[in-house]
Short mmCIF file of C-alpha atoms and ligand atoms in Angstrom, two decimals:
data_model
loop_
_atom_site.label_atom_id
_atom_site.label_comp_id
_atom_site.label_asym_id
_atom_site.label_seq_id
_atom_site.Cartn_x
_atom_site.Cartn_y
_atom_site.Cartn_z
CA UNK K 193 -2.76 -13.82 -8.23
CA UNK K 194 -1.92 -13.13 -4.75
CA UNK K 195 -1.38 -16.51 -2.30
CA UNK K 196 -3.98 -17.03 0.73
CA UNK K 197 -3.03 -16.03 3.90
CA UNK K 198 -4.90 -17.94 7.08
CA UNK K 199 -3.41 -16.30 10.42
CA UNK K 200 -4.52 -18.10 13.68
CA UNK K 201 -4.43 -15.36 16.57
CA UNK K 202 -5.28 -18.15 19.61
CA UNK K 203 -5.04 -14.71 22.32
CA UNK K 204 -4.20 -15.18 25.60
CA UNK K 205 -5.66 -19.13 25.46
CA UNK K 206 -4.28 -22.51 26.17
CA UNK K 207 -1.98 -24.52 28.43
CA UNK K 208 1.17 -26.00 27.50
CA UNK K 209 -0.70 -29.35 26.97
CA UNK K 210 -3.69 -28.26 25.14
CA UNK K 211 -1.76 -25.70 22.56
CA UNK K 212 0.79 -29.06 21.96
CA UNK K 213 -2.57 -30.90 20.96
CA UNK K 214 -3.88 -27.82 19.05
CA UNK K 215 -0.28 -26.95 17.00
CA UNK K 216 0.13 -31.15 16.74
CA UNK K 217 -3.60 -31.18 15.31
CA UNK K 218 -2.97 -27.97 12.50
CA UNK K 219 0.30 -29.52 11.75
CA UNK K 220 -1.10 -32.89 10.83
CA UNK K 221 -4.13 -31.40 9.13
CA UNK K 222 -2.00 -28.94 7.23
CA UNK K 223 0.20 -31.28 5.40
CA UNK K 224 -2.32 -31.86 2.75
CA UNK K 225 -2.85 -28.57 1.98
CA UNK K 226 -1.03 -26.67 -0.52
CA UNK K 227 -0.87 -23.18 -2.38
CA UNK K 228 -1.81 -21.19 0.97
CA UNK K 229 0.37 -19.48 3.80
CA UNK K 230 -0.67 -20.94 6.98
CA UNK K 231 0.51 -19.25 10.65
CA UNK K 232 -0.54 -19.11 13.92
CA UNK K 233 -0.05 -16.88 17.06
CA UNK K 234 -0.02 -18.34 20.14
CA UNK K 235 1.05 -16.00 22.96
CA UNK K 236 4.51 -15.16 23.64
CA UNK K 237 5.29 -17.88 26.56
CA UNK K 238 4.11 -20.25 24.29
CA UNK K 239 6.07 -20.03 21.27
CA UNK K 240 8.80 -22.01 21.76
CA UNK K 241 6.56 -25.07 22.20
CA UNK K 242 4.96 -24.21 19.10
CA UNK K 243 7.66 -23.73 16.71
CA UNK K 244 9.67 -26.70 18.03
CA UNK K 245 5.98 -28.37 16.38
CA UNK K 246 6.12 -26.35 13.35
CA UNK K 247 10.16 -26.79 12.48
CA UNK K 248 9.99 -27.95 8.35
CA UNK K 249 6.00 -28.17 8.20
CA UNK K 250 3.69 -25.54 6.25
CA UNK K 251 2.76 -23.63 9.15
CA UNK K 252 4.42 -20.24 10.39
CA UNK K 253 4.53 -18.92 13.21
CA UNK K 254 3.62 -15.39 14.70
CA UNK K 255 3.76 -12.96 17.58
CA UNK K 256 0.86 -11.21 18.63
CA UNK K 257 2.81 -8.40 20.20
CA UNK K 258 6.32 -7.09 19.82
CA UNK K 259 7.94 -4.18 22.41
CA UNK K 260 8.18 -0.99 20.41
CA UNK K 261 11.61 -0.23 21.87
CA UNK K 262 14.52 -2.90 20.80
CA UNK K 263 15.88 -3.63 24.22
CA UNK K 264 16.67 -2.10 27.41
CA UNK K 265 14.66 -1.82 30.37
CA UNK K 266 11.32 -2.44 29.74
CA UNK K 267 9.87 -4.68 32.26
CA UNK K 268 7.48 -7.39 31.26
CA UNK K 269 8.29 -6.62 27.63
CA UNK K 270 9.28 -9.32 24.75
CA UNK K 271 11.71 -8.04 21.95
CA UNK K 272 10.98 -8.57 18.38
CA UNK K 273 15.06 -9.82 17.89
CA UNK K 274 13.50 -12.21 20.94
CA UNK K 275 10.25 -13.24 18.77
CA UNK K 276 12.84 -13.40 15.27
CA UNK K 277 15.39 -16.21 17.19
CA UNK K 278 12.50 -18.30 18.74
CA UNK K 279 11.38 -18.96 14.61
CA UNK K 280 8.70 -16.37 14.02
CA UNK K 281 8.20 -14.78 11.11
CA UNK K 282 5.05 -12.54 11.54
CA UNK K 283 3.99 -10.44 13.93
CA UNK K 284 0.50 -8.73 14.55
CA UNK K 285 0.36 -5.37 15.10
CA UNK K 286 -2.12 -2.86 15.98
CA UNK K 287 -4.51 -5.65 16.74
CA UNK K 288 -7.76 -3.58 17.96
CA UNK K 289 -7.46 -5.36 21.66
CA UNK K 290 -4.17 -3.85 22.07
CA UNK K 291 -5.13 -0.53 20.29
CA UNK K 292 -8.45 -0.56 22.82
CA UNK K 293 -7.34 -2.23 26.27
CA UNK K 294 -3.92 -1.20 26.27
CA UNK K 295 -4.01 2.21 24.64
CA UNK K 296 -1.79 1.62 21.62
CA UNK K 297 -2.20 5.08 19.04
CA UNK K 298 -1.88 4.71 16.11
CA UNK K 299 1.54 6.18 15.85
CA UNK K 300 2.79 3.80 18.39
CA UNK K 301 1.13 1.07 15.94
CA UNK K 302 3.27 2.75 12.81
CA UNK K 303 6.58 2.68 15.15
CA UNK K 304 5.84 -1.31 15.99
CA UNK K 305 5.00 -1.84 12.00
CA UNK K 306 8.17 -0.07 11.13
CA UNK K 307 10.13 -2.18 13.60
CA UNK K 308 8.89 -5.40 12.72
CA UNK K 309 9.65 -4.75 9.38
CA UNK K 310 12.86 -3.95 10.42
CA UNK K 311 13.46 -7.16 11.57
CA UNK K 312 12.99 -8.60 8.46
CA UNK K 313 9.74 -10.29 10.04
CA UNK K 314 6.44 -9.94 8.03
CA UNK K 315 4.19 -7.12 10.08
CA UNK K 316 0.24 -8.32 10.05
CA UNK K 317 -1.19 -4.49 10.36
CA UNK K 318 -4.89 -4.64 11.83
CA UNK K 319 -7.15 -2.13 10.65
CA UNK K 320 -10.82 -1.51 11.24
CA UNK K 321 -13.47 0.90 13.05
CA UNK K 322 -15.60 0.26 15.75
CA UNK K 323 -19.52 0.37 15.36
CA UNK K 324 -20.10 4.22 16.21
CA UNK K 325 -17.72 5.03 13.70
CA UNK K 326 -19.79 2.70 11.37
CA UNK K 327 -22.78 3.44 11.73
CA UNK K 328 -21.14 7.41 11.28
CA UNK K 329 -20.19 6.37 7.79
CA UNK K 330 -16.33 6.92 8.45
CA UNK K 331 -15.63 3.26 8.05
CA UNK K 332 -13.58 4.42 4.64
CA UNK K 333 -11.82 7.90 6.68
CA UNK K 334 -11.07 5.77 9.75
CA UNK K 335 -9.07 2.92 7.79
CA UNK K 336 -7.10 5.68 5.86
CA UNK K 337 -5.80 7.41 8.48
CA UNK K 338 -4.57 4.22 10.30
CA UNK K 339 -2.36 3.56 6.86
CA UNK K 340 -1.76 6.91 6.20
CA UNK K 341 0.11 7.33 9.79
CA UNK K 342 2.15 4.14 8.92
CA UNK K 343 3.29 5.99 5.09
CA UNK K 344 3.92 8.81 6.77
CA UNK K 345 7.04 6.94 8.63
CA UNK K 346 7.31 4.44 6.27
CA UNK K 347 7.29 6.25 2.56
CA UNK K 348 5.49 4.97 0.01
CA UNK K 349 6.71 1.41 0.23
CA UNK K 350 5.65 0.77 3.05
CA UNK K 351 3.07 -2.10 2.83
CA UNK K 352 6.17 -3.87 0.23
CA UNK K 353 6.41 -7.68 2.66
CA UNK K 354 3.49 -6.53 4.83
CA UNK K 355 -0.13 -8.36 5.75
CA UNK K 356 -2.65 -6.22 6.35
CA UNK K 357 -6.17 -7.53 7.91
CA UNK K 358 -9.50 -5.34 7.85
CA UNK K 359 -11.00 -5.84 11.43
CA UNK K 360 -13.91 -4.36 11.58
CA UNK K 361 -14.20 -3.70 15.78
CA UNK K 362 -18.08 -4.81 15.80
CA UNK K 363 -17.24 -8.02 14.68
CA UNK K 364 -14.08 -9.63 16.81
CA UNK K 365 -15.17 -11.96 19.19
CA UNK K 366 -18.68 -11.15 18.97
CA UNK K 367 -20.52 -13.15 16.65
CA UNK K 368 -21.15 -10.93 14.41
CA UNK K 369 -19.08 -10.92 10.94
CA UNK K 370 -19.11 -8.45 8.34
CA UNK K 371 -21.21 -9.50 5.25
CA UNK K 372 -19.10 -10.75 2.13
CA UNK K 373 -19.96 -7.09 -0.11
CA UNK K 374 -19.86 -5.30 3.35
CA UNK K 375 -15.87 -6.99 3.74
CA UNK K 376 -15.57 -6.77 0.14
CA UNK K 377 -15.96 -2.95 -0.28
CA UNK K 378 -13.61 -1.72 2.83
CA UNK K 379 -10.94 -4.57 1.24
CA UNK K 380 -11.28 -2.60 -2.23
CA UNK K 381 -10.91 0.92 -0.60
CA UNK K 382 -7.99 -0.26 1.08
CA UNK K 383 -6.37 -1.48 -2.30
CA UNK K 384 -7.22 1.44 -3.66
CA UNK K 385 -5.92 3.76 -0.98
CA UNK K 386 -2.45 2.00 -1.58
CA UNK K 387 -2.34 1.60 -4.60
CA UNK K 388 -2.87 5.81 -4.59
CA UNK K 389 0.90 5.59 -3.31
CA UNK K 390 1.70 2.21 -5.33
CA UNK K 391 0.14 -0.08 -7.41
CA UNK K 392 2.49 -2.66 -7.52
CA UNK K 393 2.74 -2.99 -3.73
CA UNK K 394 -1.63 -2.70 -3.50
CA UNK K 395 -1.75 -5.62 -5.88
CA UNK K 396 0.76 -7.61 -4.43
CA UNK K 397 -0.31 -7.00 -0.48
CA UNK K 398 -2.46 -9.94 1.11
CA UNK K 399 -5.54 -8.29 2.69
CA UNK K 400 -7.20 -10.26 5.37
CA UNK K 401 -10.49 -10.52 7.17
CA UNK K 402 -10.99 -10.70 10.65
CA UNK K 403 -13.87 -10.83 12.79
CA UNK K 404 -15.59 -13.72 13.49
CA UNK K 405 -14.96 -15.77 10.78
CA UNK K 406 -15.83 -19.41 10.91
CA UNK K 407 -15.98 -22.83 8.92
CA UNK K 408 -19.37 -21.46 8.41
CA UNK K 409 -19.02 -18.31 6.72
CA UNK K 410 -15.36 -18.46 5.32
CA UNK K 411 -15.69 -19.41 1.86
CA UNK K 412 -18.23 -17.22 1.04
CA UNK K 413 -15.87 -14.25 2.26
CA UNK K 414 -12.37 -15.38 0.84
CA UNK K 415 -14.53 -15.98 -2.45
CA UNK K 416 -14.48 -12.02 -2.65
CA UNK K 417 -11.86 -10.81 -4.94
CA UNK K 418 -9.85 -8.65 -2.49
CA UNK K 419 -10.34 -10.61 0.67
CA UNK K 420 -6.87 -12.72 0.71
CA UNK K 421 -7.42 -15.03 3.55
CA UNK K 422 -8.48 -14.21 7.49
CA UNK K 423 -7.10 -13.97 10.42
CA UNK K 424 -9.13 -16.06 13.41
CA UNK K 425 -9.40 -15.79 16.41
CA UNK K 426 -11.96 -17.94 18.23
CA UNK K 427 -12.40 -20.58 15.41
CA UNK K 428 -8.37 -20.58 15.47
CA UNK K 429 -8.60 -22.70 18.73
CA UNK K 430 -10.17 -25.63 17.47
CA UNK K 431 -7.88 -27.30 14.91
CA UNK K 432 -10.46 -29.08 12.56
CA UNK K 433 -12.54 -25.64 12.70
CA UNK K 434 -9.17 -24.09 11.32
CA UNK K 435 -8.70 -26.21 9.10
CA UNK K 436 -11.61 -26.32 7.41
CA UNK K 437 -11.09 -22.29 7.52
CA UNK K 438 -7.89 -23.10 5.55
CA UNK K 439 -9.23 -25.59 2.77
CA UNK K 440 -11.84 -22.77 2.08
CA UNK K 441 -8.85 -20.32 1.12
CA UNK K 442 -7.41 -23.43 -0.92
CA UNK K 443 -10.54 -23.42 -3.07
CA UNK K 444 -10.77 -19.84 -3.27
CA UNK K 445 -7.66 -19.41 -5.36
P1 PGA B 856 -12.52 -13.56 16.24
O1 PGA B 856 -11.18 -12.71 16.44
O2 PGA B 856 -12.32 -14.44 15.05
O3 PGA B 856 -12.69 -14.31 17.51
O4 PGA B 856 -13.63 -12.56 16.01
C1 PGA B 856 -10.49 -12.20 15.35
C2 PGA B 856 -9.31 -11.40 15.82
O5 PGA B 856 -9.38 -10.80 16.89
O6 PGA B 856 -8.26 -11.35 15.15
#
């Protein structure tokens, strides 16, 4: 039985004062909830206020984006050995924003995955096709070839301590989620496509949905038997929507 995962990605969103209130809020909310990995990923300024919050509670905290290169002169970058000694312990990469706006390949995705790893920090690997690619029925081919690129530097192991989360591009931000079979069936491919280099690891690896999930809709999908959680983005910003996000993974276990 593999535990819930229930990733908050709050984007570039917030002041100091209103992520204090929103990290205070999943805090207090999230000390009666048990059996389920919890995080959140503010952005990178913010981090330190959140994990001062978080210190000996249920909630984790991640990055949403780590430098590719380990230090040196990269202007404007953050370090994952920076991320690591502020108290995180995940890190999203290959999230489709960053893959889309800011031109990430998917070998520069692999090189992040492999240094987050690394780290010893736990790598949340987004997935997912856009609509054209969809509605051109390579939904299954586009998903393996974003893994595939990360075995081919990684080995075999390489999803062993990993998250991954199935983002289907149509549906971040926009309203529009993925239907529970439609999530369910891209979640089993992906099991299957790892467990074609090893089981063990493909039963083992949380898979999560993202795209517009909600308080709404989030039961129905982490009832699905390879859907491990979600990671949320707009609901993420309210605390009680989140939490209500999270008690649905509670009762899907
Ligand atoms: P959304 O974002 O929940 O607002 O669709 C999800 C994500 O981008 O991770």
């Amino acid at each position: 039985m593999r535990t819930p995962l229930v990733a908050g990605n709050w984007k570039m969103n917030g002041s100091r004062e209103t992520i204090k209130e929103l990290i205070n809020g999943v805090v207090e909310g999230a000390k009666v909830l048990n059996g389920i990995d919890i995080a959140v990923c503010p952005s990178a300024i913010h981090i330190a206020d959140v994990t001062e919050v978080t210190a000996g509670s249920n909630v984790a905290v991640g990055s949403q984006h780590a430098c590719i290169e380990l230090k040196g002169a990269f202007t404007g970058e953050t370090s994952i050995d920076m991320i690591k000694e502020f108290g995180c312990q995940y890190a999203i990469v290959g999230h489709s924003e960053r893959r889309t706006i800011y031109g990430e390949t998917d070998e520069m995705v692999a090189k992040k995955f492999a240094v987050v790893k690394k780290t010893g920090m736990i790598p949340i690997f987004c997935i997912g096709e856009t609509l054209e690619e969809r509605e051109a029925n390579i939904t299954e081919k586009v998903c393996a070839h974003q893994i595939d690129v990360v075995f081919a530097l990684e080995g075999d192991n390489a999803f062993e301590g990993a998250v991954i989360a199935y983002e289907p591009v149509w549906a971040i931000g926009t309203g529009k989620t993925a239907s529970p079979e439609q999530a369910q069936a891209v979640h089993a491919f992906i099991r299957q496509h790892i467990a074609e280099r090893n089981a063990d690891i493909a039963e083992k690896v949380q898979i999560l949905y993202g795209g517009s999930m909600n308080p709404m809709n989030a039961k129905e999908l982490m009832d699905q038997k390879d859907i491990d959680g979600g990671l949320i983005g707009g609901a993420s910003l309210k605390h009680e929507d989140f939490l209500v996000i999270c008690q649905a993974a509670q009762v899907s276990i």
